[in-house]
Coordinates of C-alpha atoms in Angstrom, one line a residue:
M28 CA -5.5 6.6 18.4
R29 CA -5.2 10.0 16.8
K30 CA -5.6 10.0 13.0
L31 CA -2.6 10.8 10.8
R32 CA -3.2 14.4 9.5
I33 CA -2.4 14.7 5.8
G34 CA -1.6 17.8 3.8
I35 CA -1.6 17.8 0.0
I36 CA 0.9 20.1 -1.7
G37 CA 0.1 20.7 -5.3
A38 CA -3.6 20.3 -6.2
G39 CA -3.4 19.4 -9.9
G40 CA -4.3 16.3 -11.8
I41 CA -2.2 13.6 -9.9
A42 CA -3.5 14.9 -6.6
Q43 CA -7.1 15.0 -7.6
S44 CA -7.1 11.7 -9.6
R45 CA -4.9 9.5 -7.4
H46 CA -3.7 10.7 -4.0
I47 CA -6.7 12.6 -2.6
P48 CA -9.3 9.8 -3.5
A49 CA -6.9 7.2 -2.1
F50 CA -6.4 8.8 1.3
L51 CA -10.1 9.4 1.6
K52 CA -10.6 5.7 1.6
F53 CA -8.5 5.3 4.7
S54 CA -10.5 7.6 6.9
D55 CA -10.1 5.3 9.9
N56 CA -6.4 6.1 10.1
A57 CA -5.8 9.3 8.2
T58 CA -7.6 12.6 7.4
I59 CA -6.7 15.2 4.9
T60 CA -6.7 18.5 6.8
A61 CA -5.5 20.9 4.1
V62 CA -4.7 21.2 0.4
C63 CA -2.1 23.7 -0.9
D64 CA -1.5 25.1 -4.4
L65 CA 0.2 28.3 -5.7
N66 CA -3.0 28.9 -7.6
E67 CA -5.5 29.8 -5.0
E68 CA -8.5 28.9 -7.2
T69 CA -7.0 25.4 -7.9
A70 CA -6.5 24.8 -4.2
K71 CA -10.0 26.0 -3.3
R72 CA -11.6 24.0 -6.1
A73 CA -9.9 20.8 -4.9
A74 CA -10.9 21.4 -1.3
D75 CA -14.5 22.0 -2.2
Q76 CA -14.7 19.0 -4.5
F77 CA -13.3 16.6 -1.9
G78 CA -14.7 18.2 1.3
I79 CA -11.3 19.3 2.7
Q80 CA -11.7 22.0 5.3
K81 CA -8.8 24.3 4.4
S82 CA -7.1 25.5 1.2
I83 CA -3.9 27.6 1.2
T84 CA -1.2 28.9 -1.2
N85 CA 1.9 28.7 1.0
Y86 CA 3.0 25.2 1.8
K87 CA 4.8 26.2 4.9
D88 CA 1.5 27.2 6.4
L89 CA 0.5 23.6 6.2
F90 CA 3.0 22.2 8.7
S91 CA 1.3 23.3 11.9
E92 CA -1.8 21.3 11.0
T93 CA -0.3 18.1 9.5
D94 CA 1.8 15.1 10.4
A95 CA 2.6 14.1 6.8
V96 CA 2.5 15.7 3.4
V97 CA 2.0 14.4 -0.1
I98 CA 4.1 16.4 -2.7
C99 CA 2.4 16.6 -6.1
T100 CA 4.2 19.6 -7.6
P101 CA 6.3 19.8 -10.8
N102 CA 9.6 18.1 -10.4
K103 CA 11.6 21.3 -9.9
F104 CA 10.1 21.8 -6.5
H105 CA 10.3 18.2 -5.1
S106 CA 13.6 18.7 -3.3
E107 CA 12.9 22.1 -1.9
I108 CA 9.6 21.3 -0.4
T109 CA 10.6 17.8 0.8
V110 CA 13.6 19.2 2.7
A111 CA 11.4 22.0 4.3
A112 CA 8.7 19.5 5.2
L113 CA 11.2 17.0 6.8
E114 CA 12.9 19.8 8.8
A115 CA 9.4 20.8 10.0
G116 CA 8.9 17.3 11.4
Q117 CA 6.7 16.0 8.6
H118 CA 6.6 12.6 7.0
V119 CA 6.8 12.9 3.2
L120 CA 5.3 11.0 0.3
C121 CA 6.8 12.7 -2.8
E122 CA 5.6 12.0 -6.3
K123 CA 8.1 10.5 -8.7
P124 CA 10.8 11.2 -9.9
M125 CA 12.4 11.8 -6.5
A126 CA 13.9 15.1 -7.8
M127 CA 15.4 16.8 -10.8
S128 CA 18.9 15.5 -10.1
S129 CA 20.8 13.0 -8.0
Q130 CA 22.3 15.9 -6.0
E131 CA 18.9 17.1 -5.0
C132 CA 17.9 13.6 -4.1
E133 CA 20.9 13.4 -1.8
E134 CA 19.9 16.6 0.0
M135 CA 16.4 15.0 0.5
A136 CA 18.0 11.9 2.0
K137 CA 20.2 13.9 4.3
A138 CA 17.1 15.9 5.6
R139 CA 15.4 12.6 6.2
D140 CA 18.3 11.3 8.3
R141 CA 18.4 14.5 10.3
S142 CA 14.7 14.5 10.9
G143 CA 14.1 10.8 11.6
K144 CA 10.9 11.0 9.6
V145 CA 9.6 8.9 6.7
L146 CA 10.6 9.8 3.2
A147 CA 8.7 7.8 0.6
I148 CA 8.8 8.1 -3.2
A149 CA 5.7 7.3 -5.2
Y150 CA 7.0 4.8 -7.7
H151 CA 3.6 3.1 -7.7
Y152 CA 4.4 0.4 -10.3
R153 CA 6.1 -1.5 -7.4
F154 CA 2.7 -1.9 -5.8
M155 CA 1.1 -3.6 -8.8
K156 CA 0.2 -7.2 -8.1
E157 CA 2.4 -8.5 -10.9
A158 CA 5.4 -6.6 -9.5
Q159 CA 4.8 -8.0 -6.0
A160 CA 4.4 -11.5 -7.3
A161 CA 7.6 -11.2 -9.3
K162 CA 9.6 -9.9 -6.3
K163 CA 8.3 -12.8 -4.2
L164 CA 9.4 -15.4 -6.7
I165 CA 12.8 -13.8 -7.1
L166 CA 13.4 -13.7 -3.4
A167 CA 12.4 -17.3 -3.2
N168 CA 15.1 -18.0 -5.8
E169 CA 12.7 -19.5 -8.3
I170 CA 14.7 -18.0 -11.2
G171 CA 18.0 -17.5 -9.6
Q172 CA 19.9 -14.2 -9.7
P173 CA 18.5 -12.0 -12.6
F174 CA 21.4 -11.2 -14.9
V175 CA 19.5 -9.6 -17.9
A176 CA 16.5 -7.4 -17.7
R177 CA 14.5 -5.8 -20.6
A178 CA 12.1 -2.9 -20.0
R179 CA 9.9 -1.1 -22.4
A180 CA 7.5 1.8 -21.5
M181 CA 6.2 2.8 -24.9
R182 CA 3.3 4.9 -26.0
R183 CA 2.1 5.7 -29.6
R184 CA 1.6 9.4 -30.2
K185 CA 0.7 10.3 -26.6
V186 CA 2.7 13.3 -25.7
P187 CA 0.9 14.9 -22.7
G188 CA -0.5 18.2 -24.1
W189 CA -1.6 19.5 -20.7
G190 CA 0.1 20.7 -17.5
V191 CA 3.9 21.2 -17.6
F192 CA 5.0 17.8 -18.9
T193 CA 6.9 19.4 -21.8
D194 CA 8.4 22.2 -19.8
K195 CA 12.1 21.3 -19.3
E196 CA 12.6 24.1 -16.8
L197 CA 10.0 22.6 -14.5
Q198 CA 10.3 18.9 -15.2
G199 CA 13.9 18.4 -16.2
G200 CA 13.1 16.2 -19.2
G201 CA 10.3 14.4 -21.0
S202 CA 9.4 10.8 -21.6
L203 CA 12.2 9.4 -19.5
I204 CA 11.9 11.4 -16.4
D205 CA 8.0 11.4 -16.6
Y206 CA 7.1 7.9 -17.8
G207 CA 10.0 5.6 -18.4
C208 CA 11.3 6.2 -14.9
H209 CA 8.5 3.9 -13.6
L210 CA 9.7 0.9 -15.6
L211 CA 13.3 1.7 -14.9
D212 CA 12.7 1.9 -11.2
L213 CA 10.7 -1.3 -11.2
S214 CA 13.4 -3.2 -13.2
L215 CA 16.1 -2.0 -10.8
W216 CA 14.1 -3.1 -7.8
L217 CA 13.3 -6.6 -9.2
M218 CA 17.0 -7.0 -10.0
G219 CA 17.9 -6.2 -6.3
N220 CA 19.2 -2.7 -7.1
P221 CA 22.8 -3.8 -8.0
K222 CA 25.3 -1.0 -8.3
E223 CA 25.5 0.5 -11.8
T224 CA 28.9 0.7 -13.4
E225 CA 28.2 2.0 -16.9
V226 CA 25.3 3.8 -18.6
I227 CA 25.0 4.4 -22.3
G228 CA 21.9 6.3 -23.5
S229 CA 20.4 8.2 -26.4
A230 CA 17.6 10.7 -26.0
Y231 CA 15.6 11.9 -29.1
N232 CA 12.9 14.5 -29.8
T233 CA 12.8 14.2 -33.5
L234 CA 9.1 13.2 -33.9
S235 CA 7.7 15.9 -31.7
K236 CA 9.5 18.6 -33.5
M237 CA 7.9 17.8 -36.8
P238 CA 4.9 19.8 -38.0
D239 CA 1.4 18.4 -38.5
Q240 CA 1.5 16.4 -35.3
V241 CA -0.9 13.5 -34.8
N242 CA -1.1 13.4 -31.0
L243 CA -3.9 11.6 -29.0
W244 CA -3.2 13.4 -25.7
G245 CA -3.8 17.1 -26.5
R246 CA -1.9 19.8 -28.4
F247 CA 1.6 21.1 -28.0
N248 CA 3.9 23.5 -29.8
H249 CA 6.3 21.5 -32.0
K250 CA 8.4 24.6 -32.6
T251 CA 9.3 25.0 -28.9
F252 CA 9.3 21.3 -27.9
N253 CA 12.7 20.7 -26.2
V254 CA 12.3 17.6 -24.1
D255 CA 12.9 13.9 -25.0
D256 CA 10.1 11.9 -26.5
H257 CA 12.1 8.7 -27.1
V258 CA 15.0 7.3 -25.1
T259 CA 17.1 4.1 -25.3
A260 CA 19.7 2.9 -22.8
C261 CA 21.9 0.1 -21.8
I262 CA 22.9 -0.1 -18.1
K263 CA 25.6 -2.5 -16.8
F264 CA 26.0 -3.4 -13.1
A265 CA 28.8 -4.4 -10.8
N266 CA 27.4 -8.0 -10.4
G267 CA 27.7 -8.5 -14.2
A268 CA 24.0 -7.9 -14.9
S269 CA 22.7 -5.7 -17.6
L270 CA 19.4 -3.8 -18.3
L271 CA 18.2 -3.0 -21.8
F272 CA 15.7 -0.1 -21.6
E273 CA 13.5 1.9 -24.0
T274 CA 10.7 4.5 -23.4
S275 CA 8.7 6.8 -25.6
W276 CA 5.7 9.1 -25.6
S277 CA 5.3 9.1 -29.3
A278 CA 6.8 6.1 -31.0
N279 CA 5.7 4.9 -34.4
I280 CA 4.7 1.5 -33.2
E281 CA 1.6 -0.6 -33.6
G282 CA 0.3 0.2 -30.1
D283 CA 1.2 1.1 -26.5
E284 CA 3.4 -1.4 -24.7
E285 CA 4.6 -1.8 -21.1
S286 CA 6.8 -4.8 -20.4
V287 CA 9.5 -6.0 -18.0
S288 CA 11.2 -9.3 -18.6
L289 CA 14.0 -10.8 -16.4
S290 CA 16.3 -13.7 -17.2
G291 CA 17.9 -15.6 -14.4
E292 CA 20.0 -18.7 -14.0
Y293 CA 17.0 -21.0 -13.4
G294 CA 14.2 -19.3 -15.2
G295 CA 12.7 -16.0 -16.3
I296 CA 9.8 -13.8 -15.4
D297 CA 7.6 -11.6 -17.7
L298 CA 5.3 -9.0 -16.3
F299 CA 2.3 -7.5 -18.0
P300 CA 1.0 -10.2 -18.4
F301 CA 2.6 -12.2 -15.7
R302 CA 4.4 -15.5 -16.6
M303 CA 7.3 -17.5 -15.2
N304 CA 9.4 -19.4 -17.8
Q305 CA 11.6 -22.3 -16.6
S306 CA 13.6 -25.2 -18.0
K307 CA 13.6 -28.1 -15.6
H308 CA 12.8 -31.9 -15.3
G309 CA 13.7 -32.1 -19.0
M310 CA 10.9 -29.8 -20.0
L311 CA 10.3 -26.2 -20.9
L312 CA 7.6 -24.9 -18.5
N313 CA 5.6 -21.7 -18.8
T314 CA 3.6 -20.9 -15.7
Q315 CA 0.7 -18.4 -15.6
P316 CA -1.0 -17.9 -12.3
E317 CA -4.7 -18.4 -12.0
W318 CA -4.9 -15.6 -9.3
L319 CA -2.5 -13.1 -7.9
P320 CA -2.8 -11.6 -4.3
G321 CA -2.8 -7.9 -3.7
E322 CA -4.7 -4.8 -4.4
D323 CA -6.2 -4.2 -7.8
D324 CA -5.8 -0.5 -7.3
Y325 CA -2.1 0.1 -6.8
A326 CA -2.8 3.7 -5.6
L327 CA -4.6 2.2 -2.6
A328 CA -1.8 -0.2 -1.9
Q329 CA 0.7 2.6 -2.0
T330 CA -1.4 4.8 0.3
R331 CA -2.0 2.0 2.8
N332 CA 1.8 1.3 2.9
F333 CA 2.6 5.0 3.5
I334 CA 0.1 5.4 6.3
N335 CA 1.3 2.2 8.0
T336 CA 4.9 3.3 7.6
C337 CA 4.2 6.6 9.2
L338 CA 2.4 4.8 12.1
G339 CA 5.4 2.5 12.6
R340 CA 3.6 -0.6 11.5
E341 CA 5.7 -1.5 8.4
E342 CA 8.4 -0.2 6.0
F343 CA 7.6 1.7 2.8
I344 CA 8.3 -0.4 -0.2
V345 CA 10.2 2.3 -2.1
K346 CA 13.3 3.2 -0.2
A347 CA 14.7 6.7 -0.9
E348 CA 18.2 5.3 -1.7
E349 CA 16.6 3.1 -4.4
A350 CA 14.7 6.1 -5.9
L351 CA 18.0 8.1 -5.8
Q352 CA 19.6 5.3 -7.9
T353 CA 16.9 5.6 -10.5
T354 CA 17.5 9.4 -10.7
R355 CA 21.3 8.9 -10.8
I356 CA 20.8 6.6 -13.8
I357 CA 18.4 9.1 -15.5
D358 CA 21.1 11.8 -15.0
A359 CA 23.7 9.5 -16.6
I360 CA 21.4 8.6 -19.6
Y361 CA 20.8 12.3 -20.3
K362 CA 24.5 13.2 -19.9
N363 CA 25.7 10.4 -22.1
S364 CA 23.2 11.3 -24.8
E365 CA 24.2 15.0 -24.7
T366 CA 27.9 14.8 -24.4
G367 CA 29.0 11.2 -25.1
E368 CA 30.7 11.1 -21.7
R369 CA 30.3 8.0 -19.6
E370 CA 29.6 8.5 -15.9
Q371 CA 32.2 7.0 -13.6
F372 CA 30.4 5.2 -10.8

């Protein structure tokens, strides 16, 4: 069987640290034929480092030599490149978030429908062993229907001082669209992606606009900082459930925290660390597994799933429609914070 030919579009940090090394581990089924970046030197350096034969600067020149592409560009270009790739007959794995807006996401989904190709979004937290275990228990009705979820994606003084993370024009936002989106997407998926009905949110950038920054992840200009570094939100759903959400790059907290907690009728589940909490047989029971199945490296799990989906062996875990919902809620959080208007869903 011919190997799946992979092209990498955007040769920066996420491509070099995650996607390229992961695809190289599946050489029996896939091969990276080319890497593309607007910066010719960056593309060539990545190709040389990983033994990729071809480096180019125009992503459209990739399509004649690939079956699938991985999009690792700034958020602004996700939709444009995804649509072009799908229309050229390519399968697509696009880095999160799906796009800068829900409207752009919808265009991507339409292009997928026209092409009949795979459109996968790289929300890799779903591939973590804890996430997979929680989903399995929820589907087995161990805790009943989740009706309250709490998610926190919190960092202490870790604004990314490299790349374009604080460039609103290229990224669309800050801590929410870059980091918090992972825990937001994961929570929605574990809840079964119920339809949202109301979103209330507040986005702040007070801390990062102060002088004399203490920041552990590089330097940035506090005078021009114009993206969010802390966001809170409450999301209500048509089935009566609710999600309490908070994320930050730079909170004044004791230490970093990633947590998702779900409460259902028969019990609850905490992730990171994993625990199931139940009340039954006249007892309060907390269950912590001795071992969880799955891949320790979630990047490998995600890559394997994408390759197998392209080859028709399975379905990708992150559906485009679900990733679109995550972006739709991100849009609503930003809008409510800026204008006070509540989105009508």
